[in-house]
Amino acid sequence: MNTSSQLKIIDTHTGGEPTRVVTDGFPDLGNGTLVERRDRFKKDFDSWRAGIVNEPRGSDVWVGALICEPHDSSCTAGVIFFNNVGVLGMCGHGTIGVAVALAHLGRLEVGRHHLETPVGVVTIDLHQDREHVTIENVKSYRFKKDVEVSVEGYGAIRGDVAWGGNWFYLVQDHGQDLHIRRVQELTQYSLAVRDALVREGITGANGEEIDHVELFSEPDDSANHSKNFVLCPGAAYDRSPCGTGTSAKLACLVEDGKVKAGEVWRQESIIGSVMEAKFQQQDSDGVIPILTGSAWVNAESTLIFNPNDPFCFGIPQ
Ligand code: PYC
C-alpha cells in the first residue's frame, strides 16, 4: 500500500486572479538560496507543480506560491511562485495573496515584513483590515524602448521590453479592443506577439525569454489611468492588473517622465479590478514600484496526493 502525501493550502484571489498558497507538507527543497531551491523545484518537483495548480485540482489560471524557510534571516518567509507551465520570478498579485493567507493563519502580523523570492527581497505591508497589502517590489526598469516586431497575421507593431520581476513586452498601439468579451481574440493576438518575439530573437536582458505580453488601452472607469490585458506564461490571462506587469509599466512611464515620485498610477485589469502603483526611489537602474491591492481567502484545504490516482500529478499536457 502506498501512502498519500498531504499538502495544506490556502486559496486566495487578488482582483479575481487566484493564488494557491502551499503552507505545509511540500517535500524538502534543502536550505540553499531561493534560487537554488527554485532550481531544485524545477528539476525534481515539476510534477508536484502540475499536481497543485493544474487539472483536476486546479486549472490553467492558477498561480501557486510555495512558502519556504527564508535563506535571508531578515525575511519572514521565502516564496517560490509557479503557474500551469513553470516557475515565475516574482508575482505581485501572488504576493498580496500570500500576505493575506499567512495573516489568515495567524502567521503574519499587521505591519511591514520582508519576503524572499528567487529574484530578490520584496517588502510587504499588511494593512489593518488584513485585506489590503502594499508591496515594495524588486527594482523595475525598461530594457528596450519601441522595439518593432512583425506579428504573423497582424503586421508590425512596436512595444517596450521591461522587467518588473518577470519579463514583459508592453504594447499601447495594437488595434485591439480590450474587452472581457474578447479574451479569446486577445489571447490569440498576444500568443502571436509572443511567438513573433521568439522568432525574431527579442529577449530580456541576458537572453531571458519574454514570457508575458501586456496590452494597454483607456480605462473603463475614469478614476483609473489605464486598462490592461496580460498574457501569462502558458496561455492564461491575468484577471488582476498583474503586479509585475504594472511594475514594468510604471518603470516605462517614469522613464518617459509621465509619472513623478509620489504620484499614483491606477491600473485597471481586463475584468475591472484595480492595483495602485507609485514610486519614491529612482536611480539610473530603474525604480522600486510600490503596489497596493487586496486579496481574499476563499478556501482552506488539504490536497491529497494518492500515488494510485492516475491523475495525481495532473493531466499530462
Ligand atoms: O501579479 O505579477 C503578477 C502576476 C504574474 C503572473 C500572474 N500575475
Short mmCIF file of C-alpha atoms and ligand atoms in Angstrom, two decimals:
data_model
loop_
_atom_site.label_atom_id
_atom_site.label_comp_id
_atom_site.label_asym_id
_atom_site.label_seq_id
_atom_site.Cartn_x
_atom_site.Cartn_y
_atom_site.Cartn_z
CA MET A 1 0.00 0.00 0.00
CA ASN A 2 1.35 3.41 -0.94
CA THR A 3 0.84 6.30 1.44
CA SER A 4 -0.72 9.53 0.26
CA SER A 5 1.05 12.86 0.75
CA GLN A 6 -0.94 15.77 2.08
CA LEU A 7 -0.34 19.45 1.34
CA LYS A 8 -2.01 22.22 3.31
CA ILE A 9 -3.22 25.06 1.13
CA ILE A 10 -4.96 28.40 1.40
CA ASP A 11 -6.65 29.67 -1.74
CA THR A 12 -6.97 33.40 -2.27
CA HIS A 13 -7.81 35.72 -5.11
CA THR A 14 -6.37 39.14 -5.79
CA GLY A 15 -8.61 41.19 -8.04
CA GLY A 16 -10.05 37.94 -9.42
CA GLU A 17 -6.69 36.22 -10.06
CA PRO A 18 -6.28 33.13 -7.88
CA THR A 19 -3.25 32.13 -5.82
CA ARG A 20 -2.95 28.72 -4.19
CA VAL A 21 -0.63 29.19 -1.23
CA VAL A 22 1.07 25.94 -0.15
CA THR A 23 1.83 26.35 3.52
CA ASP A 24 2.84 22.86 4.71
CA GLY A 25 3.65 19.38 3.52
CA PHE A 26 5.74 20.06 0.38
CA PRO A 27 8.85 17.84 0.05
CA ASP A 28 12.05 19.36 1.42
CA LEU A 29 13.96 21.51 -1.10
CA GLY A 30 17.04 21.80 1.14
CA ASN A 31 18.29 25.01 2.71
CA GLY A 32 20.12 26.67 -0.20
CA THR A 33 19.37 30.11 -1.56
CA LEU A 34 15.93 30.73 -3.00
CA VAL A 35 17.46 30.48 -6.49
CA GLU A 36 18.92 27.05 -5.67
CA ARG A 37 15.64 25.89 -4.19
CA ARG A 38 13.69 27.28 -7.17
CA ASP A 39 16.04 25.33 -9.49
CA ARG A 40 15.57 22.15 -7.44
CA PHE A 41 11.79 22.70 -7.54
CA LYS A 42 12.01 22.99 -11.35
CA LYS A 43 14.26 19.98 -11.80
CA ASP A 44 12.87 17.48 -9.30
CA PHE A 45 9.36 18.58 -8.44
CA ASP A 46 7.79 19.72 -11.67
CA SER A 47 5.15 17.00 -11.35
CA TRP A 48 4.19 18.43 -7.94
CA ARG A 49 3.85 21.87 -9.50
CA ALA A 50 1.47 20.43 -12.10
CA GLY A 51 -0.41 18.45 -9.44
CA ILE A 52 -1.01 21.57 -7.33
CA VAL A 53 -2.20 24.04 -9.95
CA ASN A 54 -3.36 22.07 -12.98
CA GLU A 55 -6.47 19.98 -13.58
CA PRO A 56 -8.02 18.03 -11.94
CA ARG A 57 -7.25 20.01 -8.74
CA GLY A 58 -6.83 23.39 -10.43
CA SER A 59 -6.91 24.90 -13.91
CA ASP A 60 -4.67 26.90 -16.26
CA VAL A 61 -5.41 30.14 -14.46
CA TRP A 62 -3.95 29.18 -11.06
CA VAL A 63 -0.74 30.60 -9.70
CA GLY A 64 0.90 28.64 -6.89
CA ALA A 65 3.02 30.05 -4.07
CA LEU A 66 5.19 27.65 -2.11
CA ILE A 67 6.06 29.07 1.31
CA CYS A 68 9.55 28.07 2.49
CA GLU A 69 12.03 28.99 5.16
CA PRO A 70 13.89 32.13 4.11
CA HIS A 71 17.62 31.96 3.41
CA ASP A 72 17.98 35.65 4.26
CA SER A 73 17.37 35.93 8.01
CA SER A 74 15.86 39.43 7.65
CA CYS A 75 12.87 37.84 5.86
CA THR A 76 9.72 36.46 7.43
CA ALA A 77 9.38 33.78 4.73
CA GLY A 78 10.63 32.67 1.35
CA VAL A 79 8.29 32.03 -1.57
CA ILE A 80 8.57 30.28 -4.92
CA PHE A 81 5.84 31.24 -7.40
CA PHE A 82 4.73 28.95 -10.21
CA ASN A 83 1.87 28.51 -12.66
CA ASN A 84 0.43 25.95 -15.06
CA VAL A 85 3.59 25.76 -17.20
CA GLY A 86 6.57 26.57 -14.94
CA VAL A 87 8.04 28.89 -12.32
CA LEU A 88 7.62 32.68 -12.15
CA GLY A 89 10.24 35.19 -10.92
CA MET A 90 8.11 37.41 -8.72
CA CYS A 91 4.35 37.64 -8.68
CA GLY A 92 2.61 40.80 -7.49
CA HIS A 93 -0.92 39.51 -7.14
CA GLY A 94 0.52 36.32 -5.62
CA THR A 95 2.49 38.27 -3.01
CA ILE A 96 -0.69 40.05 -1.93
CA GLY A 97 -2.39 36.64 -1.73
CA VAL A 98 0.50 35.20 0.31
CA ALA A 99 0.33 38.05 2.84
CA VAL A 100 -3.43 37.66 3.31
CA ALA A 101 -3.17 33.85 3.53
CA LEU A 102 -0.41 34.00 6.18
CA ALA A 103 -2.44 36.56 8.13
CA HIS A 104 -5.46 34.24 7.97
CA LEU A 105 -3.33 31.50 9.57
CA GLY A 106 -2.05 33.91 12.24
CA ARG A 107 1.48 33.63 10.82
CA LEU A 108 1.75 37.29 9.76
CA GLU A 109 1.05 40.36 11.87
CA VAL A 110 -0.26 43.66 10.56
CA GLY A 111 2.72 45.84 9.51
CA ARG A 112 5.93 45.58 7.49
CA HIS A 113 7.79 42.37 6.64
CA HIS A 114 10.30 41.13 4.12
CA LEU A 115 9.64 38.24 1.78
CA GLU A 116 12.42 36.48 -0.11
CA THR A 117 11.82 35.47 -3.73
CA PRO A 118 14.25 33.97 -6.27
CA VAL A 119 14.54 37.40 -7.95
CA GLY A 120 15.10 39.42 -4.78
CA VAL A 121 13.67 40.51 -1.46
CA VAL A 122 10.37 42.40 -1.51
CA THR A 123 8.72 44.29 1.33
CA ILE A 124 5.10 43.65 2.27
CA ASP A 125 2.97 45.87 4.43
CA LEU A 126 -0.21 44.17 5.67
CA HIS A 127 -2.87 46.81 6.39
CA GLN A 128 -5.13 46.79 9.48
CA ASP A 129 -8.05 45.30 7.52
CA ARG A 130 -5.85 42.26 6.64
CA GLU A 131 -7.13 42.52 3.05
CA HIS A 132 -5.07 45.37 1.63
CA VAL A 133 -1.36 44.86 1.14
CA THR A 134 1.32 47.25 -0.08
CA ILE A 135 4.39 45.73 -1.73
CA GLU A 136 7.76 47.29 -2.46
CA ASN A 137 8.70 45.25 -5.46
CA VAL A 138 12.13 44.41 -6.86
CA LYS A 139 13.81 47.15 -8.93
CA SER A 140 11.98 47.50 -12.23
CA TYR A 141 13.30 49.00 -15.44
CA ARG A 142 12.80 49.39 -19.16
CA PHE A 143 15.32 47.33 -21.05
CA LYS A 144 14.42 48.48 -24.57
CA LYS A 145 12.05 51.11 -25.92
CA ASP A 146 9.98 50.92 -29.08
CA VAL A 147 11.04 47.51 -30.31
CA GLU A 148 9.40 46.55 -33.59
CA VAL A 149 8.20 43.01 -34.18
CA SER A 150 6.34 41.54 -37.12
CA VAL A 151 3.33 39.58 -35.86
CA GLU A 152 2.03 36.85 -38.16
CA GLY A 153 -1.49 37.66 -39.31
CA TYR A 154 -1.47 41.13 -37.71
CA GLY A 155 1.54 43.02 -39.11
CA ALA A 156 4.29 45.06 -37.47
CA ILE A 157 3.81 46.56 -34.01
CA ARG A 158 6.06 48.40 -31.58
CA GLY A 159 6.43 47.84 -27.85
CA ASP A 160 8.75 48.23 -24.87
CA VAL A 161 10.64 45.40 -23.19
CA ALA A 162 10.66 45.88 -19.41
CA TRP A 163 11.39 43.98 -16.19
CA GLY A 164 9.06 44.11 -13.19
CA GLY A 165 10.09 40.81 -11.58
CA ASN A 166 9.19 38.97 -14.83
CA TRP A 167 9.85 40.00 -18.44
CA PHE A 168 7.15 41.89 -20.33
CA TYR A 169 6.57 43.18 -23.85
CA LEU A 170 4.26 46.17 -23.40
CA VAL A 171 2.13 47.39 -26.31
CA GLN A 172 -0.02 50.50 -26.49
CA ASP A 173 -0.82 50.61 -30.22
CA HIS A 174 -2.18 47.17 -31.04
CA GLY A 175 -5.54 47.98 -32.65
CA GLN A 176 -7.34 45.56 -30.32
CA ASP A 177 -10.46 46.39 -28.32
CA LEU A 178 -9.64 45.37 -24.73
CA HIS A 179 -12.94 43.98 -23.55
CA ILE A 180 -13.69 40.96 -21.40
CA ARG A 181 -15.94 39.59 -24.19
CA ARG A 182 -12.85 39.42 -26.41
CA VAL A 183 -10.48 37.43 -24.18
CA GLN A 184 -10.21 34.65 -26.77
CA GLU A 185 -9.20 37.06 -29.52
CA LEU A 186 -6.88 38.93 -27.14
CA THR A 187 -5.27 35.67 -26.10
CA GLN A 188 -4.77 34.63 -29.75
CA TYR A 189 -3.29 38.02 -30.56
CA SER A 190 -0.94 38.04 -27.55
CA LEU A 191 0.20 34.48 -28.29
CA ALA A 192 1.03 35.59 -31.84
CA VAL A 193 3.01 38.53 -30.42
CA ARG A 194 4.95 36.24 -28.07
CA ASP A 195 5.66 33.78 -30.92
CA ALA A 196 6.97 36.69 -33.00
CA LEU A 197 9.28 37.81 -30.18
CA VAL A 198 10.73 34.30 -30.03
CA ARG A 199 11.03 34.03 -33.83
CA GLU A 200 12.84 37.36 -34.05
CA GLY A 201 15.12 36.60 -31.09
CA ILE A 202 13.81 39.52 -29.00
CA THR A 203 14.53 38.83 -25.34
CA GLY A 204 15.01 40.47 -21.98
CA ALA A 205 18.48 41.03 -20.51
CA ASN A 206 20.93 38.09 -20.74
CA GLY A 207 18.79 36.48 -23.42
CA GLU A 208 15.96 35.77 -20.96
CA GLU A 209 12.66 34.85 -22.52
CA ILE A 210 9.88 37.45 -22.56
CA ASP A 211 7.04 35.29 -21.32
CA HIS A 212 4.42 37.96 -20.55
CA VAL A 213 2.68 40.21 -23.12
CA GLU A 214 0.80 43.26 -21.84
CA LEU A 215 -1.66 45.31 -23.91
CA PHE A 216 -2.99 48.69 -22.79
CA SER A 217 -5.99 50.89 -23.55
CA GLU A 218 -8.11 53.61 -21.99
CA PRO A 219 -9.73 52.52 -18.68
CA ASP A 220 -13.46 51.85 -18.34
CA ASP A 221 -13.52 53.78 -15.07
CA SER A 222 -12.26 57.35 -15.34
CA ALA A 223 -10.84 57.07 -11.79
CA ASN A 224 -8.16 54.81 -13.33
CA HIS A 225 -5.33 55.68 -15.69
CA SER A 226 -5.24 52.64 -17.94
CA LYS A 227 -6.70 49.19 -18.56
CA ASN A 228 -4.58 46.17 -19.43
CA PHE A 229 -4.77 42.64 -20.75
CA VAL A 230 -1.87 40.45 -19.64
CA LEU A 231 -0.97 37.12 -21.20
CA CYS A 232 0.92 34.99 -18.66
CA PRO A 233 3.40 32.19 -19.44
CA GLY A 234 1.24 29.44 -20.98
CA ALA A 235 -2.00 30.76 -22.44
CA ALA A 236 -3.94 32.06 -19.45
CA TYR A 237 -4.61 35.76 -18.94
CA ASP A 238 -4.25 37.60 -15.67
CA ARG A 239 -7.58 38.52 -14.11
CA SER A 240 -5.79 41.03 -11.89
CA PRO A 241 -3.89 44.05 -13.26
CA CYS A 242 -0.69 41.99 -12.73
CA GLY A 243 1.71 43.34 -10.11
CA THR A 244 4.90 42.64 -12.03
CA GLY A 245 3.30 43.92 -15.25
CA THR A 246 2.18 47.11 -13.51
CA SER A 247 5.74 47.48 -12.17
CA ALA A 248 7.14 47.12 -15.69
CA LYS A 249 4.60 49.69 -16.94
CA LEU A 250 5.49 52.10 -14.13
CA ALA A 251 9.19 51.82 -15.00
CA CYS A 252 8.40 52.84 -18.62
CA LEU A 253 6.12 55.70 -17.53
CA VAL A 254 8.74 57.05 -15.15
CA GLU A 255 11.43 56.89 -17.80
CA ASP A 256 9.13 58.78 -20.18
CA GLY A 257 8.52 61.44 -17.49
CA LYS A 258 4.80 60.59 -17.32
CA VAL A 259 4.69 59.67 -13.61
CA LYS A 260 6.60 61.57 -10.91
CA ALA A 261 7.68 60.39 -7.46
CA GLY A 262 4.68 60.01 -5.15
CA GLU A 263 2.06 60.16 -7.94
CA VAL A 264 -0.37 57.24 -8.00
CA TRP A 265 -0.98 55.22 -11.19
CA ARG A 266 -4.23 53.23 -11.06
CA GLN A 267 -4.04 50.19 -13.31
CA GLU A 268 -7.33 48.53 -14.21
CA SER A 269 -7.44 44.87 -15.27
CA ILE A 270 -9.43 43.37 -18.10
CA ILE A 271 -12.13 42.40 -15.54
CA GLY A 272 -12.14 45.85 -13.90
CA SER A 273 -10.10 45.12 -10.74
CA VAL A 274 -7.50 47.73 -9.78
CA MET A 275 -3.98 47.95 -8.36
CA GLU A 276 -2.32 51.21 -7.42
CA ALA A 277 1.33 51.84 -8.21
CA LYS A 278 3.74 54.62 -7.29
CA PHE A 279 7.42 55.04 -6.52
CA GLN A 280 9.64 57.08 -4.22
CA GLN A 281 13.10 55.83 -5.15
CA GLN A 282 14.61 56.04 -8.60
CA ASP A 283 18.14 55.79 -9.92
CA SER A 284 19.75 55.21 -13.28
CA ASP A 285 18.98 51.47 -12.99
CA GLY A 286 15.23 51.84 -12.50
CA VAL A 287 12.54 52.34 -9.87
CA ILE A 288 11.25 50.46 -6.85
CA PRO A 289 7.49 50.14 -7.52
CA ILE A 290 5.16 50.40 -4.54
CA LEU A 291 1.98 48.49 -5.31
CA THR A 292 -1.24 48.29 -3.33
CA GLY A 293 -4.00 45.75 -3.88
CA SER A 294 -6.28 43.49 -1.92
CA ALA A 295 -6.87 39.76 -1.67
CA TRP A 296 -9.43 37.49 -0.07
CA VAL A 297 -9.13 33.98 1.31
CA ASN A 298 -11.75 31.74 -0.30
CA ALA A 299 -10.68 28.23 0.70
CA GLU A 300 -8.56 26.42 3.25
CA SER A 301 -7.96 22.81 2.49
CA THR A 302 -5.73 19.78 2.14
CA LEU A 303 -4.56 18.43 -1.21
CA ILE A 304 -4.23 14.65 -1.20
CA PHE A 305 -1.56 13.14 -3.46
CA ASN A 306 -2.51 9.48 -3.70
CA PRO A 307 0.07 7.60 -5.82
CA ASN A 308 -2.67 5.21 -7.00
CA ASP A 309 -4.56 8.12 -8.56
CA PRO A 310 -3.67 8.11 -12.30
CA PHE A 311 -4.01 11.92 -12.38
CA CYS A 312 -2.35 12.54 -9.02
CA PHE A 313 0.20 14.84 -10.72
CA GLY A 314 -2.22 16.48 -13.13
CA ILE A 315 -3.41 15.65 -16.60
CA PRO A 316 -0.35 15.34 -18.86
CA GLN A 317 -0.19 18.31 -21.27
O1 PYC B 1 0.69 39.78 -10.46
O2 PYC B 1 2.80 39.76 -11.03
C1 PYC B 1 1.66 39.31 -11.09
C2 PYC B 1 1.41 38.12 -11.93
C3 PYC B 1 2.29 37.45 -12.72
C4 PYC B 1 1.60 36.41 -13.33
C5 PYC B 1 0.30 36.46 -12.90
N1 PYC B 1 0.21 37.52 -12.04
#
